[in-house]
């Protein structure tokens, strides 16, 4: 959500990216991280002066016609140097269940934590989150030879959550990285550290956050 998005922008500054989280506050935190990096990383500015502003905090720039234009540069949305006059900024923060953006069309849709602990407390909330996710897919802008790209990052807290629908519908390619390999051997931490984590976190949290599978909470 942070570095891959920056790479996307540097490869093609015409990209229009929307970062969706369960609410807009979460989404803004991701945009803020990208915003800060593009403000302070002088090596990137030196390498990509045709894309990145020298000082976006000035708030304005002079265009090719000599007119002063505003630089959208907030935690809600940012815009780099580009040729397009599209109404959508380069990166925009959107809530999914609360504060969902409407009217925009984006070339890349990123979902980071679209599901939270609060969104799986009842079947009604799960359905509401799923409906909001499916509605947001219509903000993608398919172009000839360049379909909209979708990236989803998150933790599963319920076996029947929105992610289960995403997996069933093959909306995205599933990539799961639990704390153990196929043989049950730890991939990062020692067996002793994993055993302590399981004892400290409890079976359900360990299954969701470490094993990436809430169904394993009874193990």
PDB file of C-alpha atoms in Angstrom:
ATOM      1  CA  UNK A   1       0.000   0.000   0.000  1.00  0.00           C
ATOM      2  CA  UNK A   2       2.927   2.317   0.614  1.00  0.00           C
ATOM      3  CA  UNK A   3       5.938   1.431  -1.535  1.00  0.00           C
ATOM      4  CA  UNK A   4       4.160  -0.455  -4.329  1.00  0.00           C
ATOM      5  CA  UNK A   5       1.806   2.505  -4.778  1.00  0.00           C
ATOM      6  CA  UNK A   6       4.759   4.890  -5.036  1.00  0.00           C
ATOM      7  CA  UNK A   7       6.342   2.559  -7.593  1.00  0.00           C
ATOM      8  CA  UNK A   8       3.095   2.573  -9.614  1.00  0.00           C
ATOM      9  CA  UNK A   9       3.132   6.378  -9.656  1.00  0.00           C
ATOM     10  CA  UNK A  10       6.770   6.588 -10.750  1.00  0.00           C
ATOM     11  CA  UNK A  11       6.184   4.074 -13.547  1.00  0.00           C
ATOM     12  CA  UNK A  12       3.096   5.943 -14.760  1.00  0.00           C
ATOM     13  CA  UNK A  13       2.186   9.313 -13.196  1.00  0.00           C
ATOM     14  CA  UNK A  14      -1.139   9.192 -15.061  1.00  0.00           C
ATOM     15  CA  UNK A  15      -2.397   6.471 -12.715  1.00  0.00           C
ATOM     16  CA  UNK A  16      -5.443   7.356 -10.621  1.00  0.00           C
ATOM     17  CA  UNK A  17      -5.333   5.335  -7.414  1.00  0.00           C
ATOM     18  CA  UNK A  18      -7.989   4.969  -4.732  1.00  0.00           C
ATOM     19  CA  UNK A  19      -7.052   3.510  -1.344  1.00  0.00           C
ATOM     20  CA  UNK A  20     -10.098   2.001   0.368  1.00  0.00           C
ATOM     21  CA  UNK A  21     -10.227   1.042   4.036  1.00  0.00           C
ATOM     22  CA  UNK A  22     -13.134   0.191   6.343  1.00  0.00           C
ATOM     23  CA  UNK A  23     -13.447   3.926   7.094  1.00  0.00           C
ATOM     24  CA  UNK A  24     -11.846   7.028   5.644  1.00  0.00           C
ATOM     25  CA  UNK A  25      -9.705   7.658   8.727  1.00  0.00           C
ATOM     26  CA  UNK A  26      -7.821   4.421   8.085  1.00  0.00           C
ATOM     27  CA  UNK A  27      -7.486   5.225   4.373  1.00  0.00           C
ATOM     28  CA  UNK A  28      -6.152   8.709   5.133  1.00  0.00           C
ATOM     29  CA  UNK A  29      -3.356   7.201   7.253  1.00  0.00           C
ATOM     30  CA  UNK A  30      -2.085   5.318   4.183  1.00  0.00           C
ATOM     31  CA  UNK A  31      -2.283   8.393   1.951  1.00  0.00           C
ATOM     32  CA  UNK A  32      -0.469  10.369   4.655  1.00  0.00           C
ATOM     33  CA  UNK A  33       2.406   7.874   4.632  1.00  0.00           C
ATOM     34  CA  UNK A  34       2.769   8.187   0.843  1.00  0.00           C
ATOM     35  CA  UNK A  35       2.418  11.978   1.045  1.00  0.00           C
ATOM     36  CA  UNK A  36       5.208  12.265   3.628  1.00  0.00           C
ATOM     37  CA  UNK A  37       7.546  10.054   1.598  1.00  0.00           C
ATOM     38  CA  UNK A  38       7.047  12.130  -1.559  1.00  0.00           C
ATOM     39  CA  UNK A  39       7.613  15.339   0.421  1.00  0.00           C
ATOM     40  CA  UNK A  40      10.817  14.279   2.145  1.00  0.00           C
ATOM     41  CA  UNK A  41      12.577  11.704  -0.049  1.00  0.00           C
ATOM     42  CA  UNK A  42      15.068  13.928  -1.874  1.00  0.00           C
ATOM     43  CA  UNK A  43      16.623  11.050  -3.779  1.00  0.00           C
ATOM     44  CA  UNK A  44      13.269  10.270  -5.404  1.00  0.00           C
ATOM     45  CA  UNK A  45      12.792  13.963  -6.236  1.00  0.00           C
ATOM     46  CA  UNK A  46      16.219  14.057  -7.848  1.00  0.00           C
ATOM     47  CA  UNK A  47      15.551  10.909  -9.866  1.00  0.00           C
ATOM     48  CA  UNK A  48      12.013  11.858 -10.956  1.00  0.00           C
ATOM     49  CA  UNK A  49      11.833  15.676 -11.226  1.00  0.00           C
ATOM     50  CA  UNK A  50       9.315  15.378 -14.086  1.00  0.00           C
ATOM     51  CA  UNK A  51       6.872  13.609 -11.731  1.00  0.00           C
ATOM     52  CA  UNK A  52       7.495  14.787  -8.174  1.00  0.00           C
ATOM     53  CA  UNK A  53       7.078  18.339  -6.890  1.00  0.00           C
ATOM     54  CA  UNK A  54      10.121  20.025  -5.420  1.00  0.00           C
ATOM     55  CA  UNK A  55       7.960  21.500  -2.660  1.00  0.00           C
ATOM     56  CA  UNK A  56       4.291  20.466  -2.864  1.00  0.00           C
ATOM     57  CA  UNK A  57       3.571  22.236   0.425  1.00  0.00           C
ATOM     58  CA  UNK A  58       3.760  25.549  -1.460  1.00  0.00           C
ATOM     59  CA  UNK A  59       0.273  24.625  -2.608  1.00  0.00           C
ATOM     60  CA  UNK A  60       0.449  26.020  -6.150  1.00  0.00           C
ATOM     61  CA  UNK A  61       2.443  25.805  -9.391  1.00  0.00           C
ATOM     62  CA  UNK A  62       2.577  27.675 -12.694  1.00  0.00           C
ATOM     63  CA  UNK A  63       1.312  25.614 -15.651  1.00  0.00           C
ATOM     64  CA  UNK A  64       2.504  25.641 -19.285  1.00  0.00           C
ATOM     65  CA  UNK A  65       0.197  28.570 -20.003  1.00  0.00           C
ATOM     66  CA  UNK A  66       1.641  30.689 -17.228  1.00  0.00           C
ATOM     67  CA  UNK A  67      -1.403  30.258 -15.004  1.00  0.00           C
ATOM     68  CA  UNK A  68      -1.078  29.480 -11.325  1.00  0.00           C
ATOM     69  CA  UNK A  69      -2.765  26.207 -10.382  1.00  0.00           C
ATOM     70  CA  UNK A  70      -3.482  24.573  -7.041  1.00  0.00           C
ATOM     71  CA  UNK A  71      -1.621  21.392  -6.025  1.00  0.00           C
ATOM     72  CA  UNK A  72      -4.018  18.949  -4.304  1.00  0.00           C
ATOM     73  CA  UNK A  73      -1.846  17.812  -1.405  1.00  0.00           C
ATOM     74  CA  UNK A  74      -3.685  16.663   1.720  1.00  0.00           C
ATOM     75  CA  UNK A  75      -4.138  13.450   3.673  1.00  0.00           C
ATOM     76  CA  UNK A  76      -7.341  12.943   1.671  1.00  0.00           C
ATOM     77  CA  UNK A  77      -5.729  13.145  -1.783  1.00  0.00           C
ATOM     78  CA  UNK A  78      -2.490  14.079  -3.523  1.00  0.00           C
ATOM     79  CA  UNK A  79      -1.586  14.811  -7.139  1.00  0.00           C
ATOM     80  CA  UNK A  80       1.838  14.577  -8.797  1.00  0.00           C
ATOM     81  CA  UNK A  81       2.930  16.239 -12.055  1.00  0.00           C
ATOM     82  CA  UNK A  82       1.006  14.732 -14.952  1.00  0.00           C
ATOM     83  CA  UNK A  83      -0.475  15.531 -18.359  1.00  0.00           C
ATOM     84  CA  UNK A  84      -3.990  14.322 -17.655  1.00  0.00           C
ATOM     85  CA  UNK A  85      -6.712  16.747 -16.644  1.00  0.00           C
ATOM     86  CA  UNK A  86      -8.761  13.990 -15.014  1.00  0.00           C
ATOM     87  CA  UNK A  87     -10.822  15.106 -12.032  1.00  0.00           C
ATOM     88  CA  UNK A  88      -9.439  12.265  -9.905  1.00  0.00           C
ATOM     89  CA  UNK A  89      -6.170  12.943  -8.084  1.00  0.00           C
ATOM     90  CA  UNK A  90      -3.163  10.619  -8.191  1.00  0.00           C
ATOM     91  CA  UNK A  91      -3.984   9.015  -4.825  1.00  0.00           C
ATOM     92  CA  UNK A  92      -7.306   9.357  -3.005  1.00  0.00           C
ATOM     93  CA  UNK A  93      -8.433   8.059   0.401  1.00  0.00           C
ATOM     94  CA  UNK A  94     -11.871   6.505   0.598  1.00  0.00           C
ATOM     95  CA  UNK A  95     -13.847   4.832   3.337  1.00  0.00           C
ATOM     96  CA  UNK A  96     -15.589   1.642   2.349  1.00  0.00           C
ATOM     97  CA  UNK A  97     -18.482   1.194   4.775  1.00  0.00           C
ATOM     98  CA  UNK A  98     -18.391   4.829   5.936  1.00  0.00           C
ATOM     99  CA  UNK A  99     -17.237   7.732   3.755  1.00  0.00           C
ATOM    100  CA  UNK A 100     -17.081   5.889   0.430  1.00  0.00           C
ATOM    101  CA  UNK A 101     -16.104   8.127  -2.487  1.00  0.00           C
ATOM    102  CA  UNK A 102     -18.577   8.294  -5.367  1.00  0.00           C
ATOM    103  CA  UNK A 103     -18.288   9.756  -8.847  1.00  0.00           C
ATOM    104  CA  UNK A 104     -14.596   8.981  -9.320  1.00  0.00           C
ATOM    105  CA  UNK A 105     -13.093   6.358 -11.608  1.00  0.00           C
ATOM    106  CA  UNK A 106      -9.681   4.945 -10.815  1.00  0.00           C
ATOM    107  CA  UNK A 107      -7.116   2.840 -12.672  1.00  0.00           C
ATOM    108  CA  UNK A 108      -5.951   1.100  -9.485  1.00  0.00           C
ATOM    109  CA  UNK A 109      -8.163   0.131  -6.536  1.00  0.00           C
ATOM    110  CA  UNK A 110      -6.341  -0.725  -3.314  1.00  0.00           C
ATOM    111  CA  UNK A 111      -8.144  -2.210  -0.332  1.00  0.00           C
ATOM    112  CA  UNK A 112      -6.156  -2.204   2.898  1.00  0.00           C
ATOM    113  CA  UNK A 113      -8.058  -3.462   5.944  1.00  0.00           C
ATOM    114  CA  UNK A 114     -11.527  -3.323   4.337  1.00  0.00           C
ATOM    115  CA  UNK A 115     -12.550  -5.808   7.047  1.00  0.00           C
ATOM    116  CA  UNK A 116     -11.984  -5.041  10.726  1.00  0.00           C
ATOM    117  CA  UNK A 117     -12.937  -6.654  14.015  1.00  0.00           C
ATOM    118  CA  UNK A 118     -15.951  -4.328  14.177  1.00  0.00           C
ATOM    119  CA  UNK A 119     -17.235  -5.446  10.784  1.00  0.00           C
ATOM    120  CA  UNK A 120     -17.592  -9.138  11.644  1.00  0.00           C
ATOM    121  CA  UNK A 121     -19.625  -8.878  14.844  1.00  0.00           C
ATOM    122  CA  UNK A 122     -22.902  -9.782  13.134  1.00  0.00           C
ATOM    123  CA  UNK A 123     -24.172 -11.253   9.848  1.00  0.00           C
ATOM    124  CA  UNK A 124     -25.728  -7.867   9.059  1.00  0.00           C
ATOM    125  CA  UNK A 125     -22.404  -6.036   9.377  1.00  0.00           C
ATOM    126  CA  UNK A 126     -20.637  -8.660   7.279  1.00  0.00           C
ATOM    127  CA  UNK A 127     -23.268  -8.265   4.572  1.00  0.00           C
ATOM    128  CA  UNK A 128     -23.009  -4.471   4.760  1.00  0.00           C
ATOM    129  CA  UNK A 129     -19.224  -4.622   4.334  1.00  0.00           C
ATOM    130  CA  UNK A 130     -19.502  -7.057   1.440  1.00  0.00           C
ATOM    131  CA  UNK A 131     -22.094  -4.899  -0.316  1.00  0.00           C
ATOM    132  CA  UNK A 132     -19.930  -1.800   0.163  1.00  0.00           C
ATOM    133  CA  UNK A 133     -16.914  -3.613  -1.274  1.00  0.00           C
ATOM    134  CA  UNK A 134     -18.831  -4.806  -4.326  1.00  0.00           C
ATOM    135  CA  UNK A 135     -20.281  -1.323  -4.850  1.00  0.00           C
ATOM    136  CA  UNK A 136     -16.795   0.208  -4.756  1.00  0.00           C
ATOM    137  CA  UNK A 137     -15.593  -2.056  -7.566  1.00  0.00           C
ATOM    138  CA  UNK A 138     -17.670   0.092  -9.925  1.00  0.00           C
ATOM    139  CA  UNK A 139     -15.284   3.003  -9.283  1.00  0.00           C
ATOM    140  CA  UNK A 140     -12.671   1.180 -11.348  1.00  0.00           C
ATOM    141  CA  UNK A 141     -11.888   2.687 -14.761  1.00  0.00           C
ATOM    142  CA  UNK A 142     -11.354  -0.009 -17.375  1.00  0.00           C
ATOM    143  CA  UNK A 143      -9.564   1.211 -20.493  1.00  0.00           C
ATOM    144  CA  UNK A 144      -8.855  -0.625 -23.773  1.00  0.00           C
ATOM    145  CA  UNK A 145      -5.903  -2.915 -23.164  1.00  0.00           C
ATOM    146  CA  UNK A 146      -5.553  -1.731 -19.561  1.00  0.00           C
ATOM    147  CA  UNK A 147      -8.094  -3.201 -17.150  1.00  0.00           C
ATOM    148  CA  UNK A 148      -8.378  -1.760 -13.665  1.00  0.00           C
ATOM    149  CA  UNK A 149      -6.000  -3.350 -11.175  1.00  0.00           C
ATOM    150  CA  UNK A 150      -7.238  -4.442  -7.746  1.00  0.00           C
ATOM    151  CA  UNK A 151      -5.022  -5.124  -4.706  1.00  0.00           C
ATOM    152  CA  UNK A 152      -6.431  -6.292  -1.375  1.00  0.00           C
ATOM    153  CA  UNK A 153      -4.500  -6.544   1.897  1.00  0.00           C
ATOM    154  CA  UNK A 154      -5.998  -7.601   5.192  1.00  0.00           C
ATOM    155  CA  UNK A 155      -6.552 -10.009   8.062  1.00  0.00           C
ATOM    156  CA  UNK A 156      -9.373 -12.525   8.233  1.00  0.00           C
ATOM    157  CA  UNK A 157     -11.394 -12.409  11.445  1.00  0.00           C
ATOM    158  CA  UNK A 158     -14.354 -14.599  10.450  1.00  0.00           C
ATOM    159  CA  UNK A 159     -14.686 -17.638   8.169  1.00  0.00           C
ATOM    160  CA  UNK A 160     -17.714 -16.070   6.430  1.00  0.00           C
ATOM    161  CA  UNK A 161     -16.381 -12.510   6.128  1.00  0.00           C
ATOM    162  CA  UNK A 162     -16.136 -10.348   3.002  1.00  0.00           C
ATOM    163  CA  UNK A 163     -12.847 -12.016   2.106  1.00  0.00           C
ATOM    164  CA  UNK A 164     -14.660 -15.351   1.753  1.00  0.00           C
ATOM    165  CA  UNK A 165     -16.849 -13.777  -0.954  1.00  0.00           C
ATOM    166  CA  UNK A 166     -13.783 -12.272  -2.669  1.00  0.00           C
ATOM    167  CA  UNK A 167     -12.121 -15.699  -2.696  1.00  0.00           C
ATOM    168  CA  UNK A 168     -15.284 -17.457  -3.912  1.00  0.00           C
ATOM    169  CA  UNK A 169     -15.834 -14.938  -6.731  1.00  0.00           C
ATOM    170  CA  UNK A 170     -12.111 -14.903  -7.615  1.00  0.00           C
ATOM    171  CA  UNK A 171     -12.109 -11.137  -7.483  1.00  0.00           C
ATOM    172  CA  UNK A 172      -8.427 -11.339  -6.564  1.00  0.00           C
ATOM    173  CA  UNK A 173      -5.697 -13.972  -6.582  1.00  0.00           C
ATOM    174  CA  UNK A 174      -5.357 -15.395  -3.083  1.00  0.00           C
ATOM    175  CA  UNK A 175      -1.904 -15.155  -1.536  1.00  0.00           C
ATOM    176  CA  UNK A 176      -1.715 -16.374   2.056  1.00  0.00           C
ATOM    177  CA  UNK A 177       1.428 -16.057   4.167  1.00  0.00           C
ATOM    178  CA  UNK A 178       0.932 -17.742   7.567  1.00  0.00           C
ATOM    179  CA  UNK A 179       3.630 -17.950  10.215  1.00  0.00           C
ATOM    180  CA  UNK A 180       4.441 -21.575   9.338  1.00  0.00           C
ATOM    181  CA  UNK A 181       5.191 -23.391   6.089  1.00  0.00           C
ATOM    182  CA  UNK A 182       3.311 -26.359   4.595  1.00  0.00           C
ATOM    183  CA  UNK A 183       5.136 -28.704   6.980  1.00  0.00           C
ATOM    184  CA  UNK A 184       4.235 -26.623  10.026  1.00  0.00           C
ATOM    185  CA  UNK A 185       7.742 -25.231  10.442  1.00  0.00           C
ATOM    186  CA  UNK A 186       8.085 -21.541  11.466  1.00  0.00           C
ATOM    187  CA  UNK A 187       9.087 -19.200   8.633  1.00  0.00           C
ATOM    188  CA  UNK A 188      10.236 -16.201  10.684  1.00  0.00           C
ATOM    189  CA  UNK A 189      10.034 -16.864  14.421  1.00  0.00           C
ATOM    190  CA  UNK A 190      11.240 -19.821  16.457  1.00  0.00           C
ATOM    191  CA  UNK A 191       8.845 -22.520  17.693  1.00  0.00           C
ATOM    192  CA  UNK A 192       9.324 -21.221  21.219  1.00  0.00           C
ATOM    193  CA  UNK A 193       8.366 -17.664  20.223  1.00  0.00           C
ATOM    194  CA  UNK A 194       5.309 -18.882  18.298  1.00  0.00           C
ATOM    195  CA  UNK A 195       4.217 -20.993  21.267  1.00  0.00           C
ATOM    196  CA  UNK A 196       4.471 -17.941  23.534  1.00  0.00           C
ATOM    197  CA  UNK A 197       2.542 -15.818  21.036  1.00  0.00           C
ATOM    198  CA  UNK A 198      -0.240 -18.396  20.892  1.00  0.00           C
ATOM    199  CA  UNK A 199      -0.412 -18.470  24.692  1.00  0.00           C
ATOM    200  CA  UNK A 200      -0.399 -14.663  24.936  1.00  0.00           C
ATOM    201  CA  UNK A 201      -2.770 -13.918  22.042  1.00  0.00           C
ATOM    202  CA  UNK A 202      -5.213 -16.738  22.578  1.00  0.00           C
ATOM    203  CA  UNK A 203      -6.300 -19.308  20.043  1.00  0.00           C
ATOM    204  CA  UNK A 204      -8.672 -17.095  18.007  1.00  0.00           C
ATOM    205  CA  UNK A 205      -6.348 -14.077  17.601  1.00  0.00           C
ATOM    206  CA  UNK A 206      -3.415 -16.372  16.858  1.00  0.00           C
ATOM    207  CA  UNK A 207      -5.423 -18.196  14.193  1.00  0.00           C
ATOM    208  CA  UNK A 208      -6.513 -14.947  12.526  1.00  0.00           C
ATOM    209  CA  UNK A 209      -3.348 -12.887  12.708  1.00  0.00           C
ATOM    210  CA  UNK A 210      -0.625 -15.539  12.658  1.00  0.00           C
ATOM    211  CA  UNK A 211      -2.158 -18.480  10.785  1.00  0.00           C
ATOM    212  CA  UNK A 212      -4.295 -16.301   8.463  1.00  0.00           C
ATOM    213  CA  UNK A 213      -7.223 -18.668   9.027  1.00  0.00           C
ATOM    214  CA  UNK A 214      -9.811 -18.013  11.784  1.00  0.00           C
ATOM    215  CA  UNK A 215     -11.145 -21.574  11.327  1.00  0.00           C
ATOM    216  CA  UNK A 216      -8.040 -22.866  13.095  1.00  0.00           C
ATOM    217  CA  UNK A 217      -8.945 -21.186  16.374  1.00  0.00           C
ATOM    218  CA  UNK A 218     -10.076 -24.479  17.900  1.00  0.00           C
ATOM    219  CA  UNK A 219      -6.701 -26.146  17.243  1.00  0.00           C
TER     220      UNK A 219
END
